[in-house]
Amino acid sequence: MSTIRELSLPLSRSQPSLRELVALPATGMGRIVRTAGLWYRRHNERRALAALPDYLLKDIGLSDADVWAESRKWFWQE
């Protein structure tokens, strides 16, 4: 006869974390998660760039035209 302990599954291991999903191979779910993360970062960075005041843009060497062109790109565009 087997005991209950032998039949039970370990409770410490549940669904994989986001960090583990990102570490997946470059096929399937790992690729989808990495691509979605990249697109999300691009969207947020462009939104933040568009919100910077003129004196900070001048400080980093960007013109209004540069910011306008970058902030008008879609999230999937490089």
XYZ file of N, CA and C in Angstrom:
234
model
N 0.838 -1.186 0.000
C 0.000 0.000 0.000
C 0.879 1.244 0.000
N 0.421 2.230 -0.694
C 1.161 3.485 -0.698
C 0.497 4.464 0.261
N 1.282 5.319 0.769
C 0.762 6.301 1.709
C 0.291 7.539 0.975
N -0.417 8.377 1.681
C -0.906 9.630 1.095
C 0.262 10.515 0.698
N 1.302 10.491 1.478
C 2.472 11.321 1.183
C 3.078 10.952 -0.164
N 3.121 9.690 -0.492
C 3.700 9.247 -1.756
C 2.836 9.658 -2.947
N 1.536 9.758 -2.754
C 0.630 10.060 -3.847
C 0.435 11.549 -4.088
N 0.725 12.370 -3.113
C 0.460 13.797 -3.262
C 1.546 14.463 -4.103
N 1.140 15.481 -4.808
C 2.076 16.265 -5.615
C 2.700 17.342 -4.756
N 3.893 17.750 -5.069
C 4.497 18.832 -4.280
C 3.708 20.127 -4.437
N 3.440 20.793 -3.345
C 2.639 22.010 -3.359
C 3.466 23.260 -3.636
N 4.778 23.157 -3.554
C 5.610 24.340 -3.718
C 5.734 24.770 -5.177
N 5.419 23.917 -6.106
C 5.590 24.246 -7.520
C 4.216 24.490 -8.147
N 3.934 25.716 -8.521
C 2.670 26.040 -9.175
C 2.957 26.467 -10.606
N 2.207 27.396 -11.118
C 2.401 27.878 -12.475
C 3.722 28.627 -12.573
N 4.332 28.623 -13.754
C 5.608 29.337 -13.907
C 5.423 30.845 -13.757
N 6.433 31.487 -13.214
C 6.388 32.936 -13.051
C 6.667 33.604 -14.392
N 6.449 34.913 -14.443
C 6.720 35.663 -15.666
C 8.203 35.577 -16.019
N 9.055 35.611 -15.014
C 10.501 35.509 -15.250
C 10.843 34.175 -15.903
N 10.206 33.103 -15.480
C 10.446 31.803 -16.079
C 9.896 31.739 -17.501
N 8.776 32.389 -17.746
C 8.224 32.413 -19.102
C 9.142 33.159 -20.057
N 9.732 34.248 -19.590
C 10.634 35.026 -20.432
C 11.885 34.232 -20.737
N 12.271 33.337 -19.834
C 13.456 32.519 -20.034
C 13.199 31.327 -20.958
N 11.980 31.180 -21.467
C 11.668 30.086 -22.374
C 12.454 30.240 -23.670
N 12.591 29.176 -24.420
C 13.295 29.271 -25.706
C 12.634 30.284 -26.644
N 13.305 30.590 -27.712
C 12.830 31.615 -28.637
C 11.669 31.127 -29.510
N 11.018 30.091 -29.103
C 9.852 29.612 -29.838
C 8.638 29.653 -28.922
N 7.485 29.739 -29.507
C 6.251 29.631 -28.742
C 6.000 30.767 -27.780
N 5.610 30.398 -26.573
C 5.158 31.359 -25.569
C 6.254 32.338 -25.171
N 7.485 31.890 -25.087
C 8.582 32.783 -24.715
C 8.744 33.931 -25.690
N 8.632 33.633 -26.968
C 8.743 34.673 -27.994
C 7.591 35.664 -27.897
N 6.406 35.164 -27.645
C 5.240 36.040 -27.528
C 5.384 36.981 -26.336
N 5.813 36.451 -25.205
C 5.965 37.270 -24.000
C 7.049 38.320 -24.189
N 8.185 37.943 -24.767
C 9.263 38.909 -24.995
C 8.839 40.005 -25.961
N 8.138 39.644 -27.027
C 7.693 40.635 -28.006
C 6.686 41.596 -27.385
N 5.758 41.072 -26.614
C 4.769 41.937 -25.948
C 5.460 42.883 -24.975
N 6.459 42.409 -24.258
C 7.212 43.264 -23.341
C 7.962 44.366 -24.063
N 8.557 44.026 -25.191
C 9.262 45.019 -25.994
C 8.310 46.087 -26.497
N 7.176 45.666 -27.003
C 6.185 46.629 -27.500
C 5.678 47.517 -26.382
N 5.460 46.973 -25.209
C 4.979 47.753 -24.060
C 6.024 48.795 -23.637
N 7.298 48.394 -23.604
C 8.376 49.344 -23.254
C 8.471 50.468 -24.278
N 8.405 50.134 -25.568
C 8.463 51.166 -26.608
C 7.331 52.175 -26.445
N 6.135 51.680 -26.223
C 4.978 52.563 -26.059
C 5.191 53.516 -24.883
N 5.610 52.988 -23.755
C 5.809 53.819 -22.564
C 6.954 54.802 -22.724
N 8.051 54.369 -23.345
C 9.189 55.264 -23.547
C 8.845 56.414 -24.482
N 8.112 56.125 -25.528
C 7.725 57.186 -26.467
C 6.746 58.163 -25.841
N 5.851 57.652 -25.016
C 4.926 58.529 -24.309
C 5.670 59.427 -23.317
N 6.645 58.859 -22.634
C 7.437 59.652 -21.687
C 8.292 60.688 -22.410
N 8.850 60.316 -23.550
C 9.643 61.258 -24.332
C 8.797 62.442 -24.784
N 7.585 62.175 -25.223
C 6.701 63.251 -25.681
C 6.303 64.177 -24.539
N 6.365 63.702 -23.315
C 5.960 64.513 -22.169
C 7.101 65.353 -21.588
N 8.320 65.168 -22.076
C 9.449 65.925 -21.530
C 9.356 67.400 -21.916
N 9.737 68.281 -21.007
C 9.733 69.716 -21.333
C 10.891 70.069 -22.281
N 10.770 71.222 -22.917
C 11.744 71.641 -23.932
C 13.167 71.740 -23.395
N 13.340 72.219 -22.165
C 14.704 72.388 -21.657
C 15.401 71.034 -21.455
N 14.659 69.998 -21.143
C 15.275 68.674 -21.018
C 15.581 68.084 -22.397
N 14.707 68.325 -23.363
C 14.984 67.852 -24.717
C 16.233 68.513 -25.275
N 16.381 69.805 -25.017
C 17.569 70.529 -25.465
C 18.809 69.965 -24.775
N 18.666 69.607 -23.515
C 19.781 69.073 -22.736
C 20.282 67.741 -23.298
N 19.384 66.915 -23.819
C 19.812 65.635 -24.383
C 20.024 65.699 -25.895
N 19.878 66.876 -26.471
C 20.199 67.071 -27.879
C 19.113 66.665 -28.853
N 17.865 66.741 -28.443
C 16.759 66.396 -29.341
C 15.937 67.633 -29.670
N 15.527 67.721 -30.916
C 14.668 68.832 -31.327
C 13.210 68.411 -31.207
N 12.322 69.371 -31.344
C 10.890 69.064 -31.314
C 10.508 68.131 -32.466
N 11.166 68.304 -33.600
C 10.879 67.452 -34.757
C 11.298 66.001 -34.490
N 12.443 65.817 -33.824
C 12.886 64.469 -33.468
C 11.885 63.791 -32.538
N 11.442 64.523 -31.551
C 10.489 63.977 -30.580
C 9.160 63.689 -31.254
N 8.716 64.589 -32.106
C 7.454 64.385 -32.802
C 7.512 63.123 -33.664
N 8.616 62.965 -34.421
C 8.759 61.804 -35.302
C 8.810 60.502 -34.497
N 9.521 60.504 -33.389
C 9.635 59.286 -32.582
C 8.332 58.956 -31.862
N 7.672 59.956 -31.330
C 6.456 59.696 -30.551
C 5.262 59.329 -31.433
N 5.341 59.580 -32.744
C 4.247 59.233 -33.647
C 4.367 57.817 -34.210
N 5.467 57.131 -33.908
C 5.640 55.762 -34.393
C 4.714 54.823 -33.640
N 4.299 53.763 -34.322
C 3.516 52.720 -33.684
C 4.432 51.885 -32.815
N 3.869 51.185 -31.842
C 4.672 50.425 -30.881
C 5.495 49.322 -31.523
N 5.103 48.825 -32.675
C 5.858 47.737 -33.288
C 6.981 48.254 -34.179
N 7.028 49.562 -34.425
C 8.075 50.115 -35.280
C 9.326 50.420 -34.463
N 10.482 50.167 -35.080
C 11.737 50.468 -34.403
C 12.097 51.917 -34.551
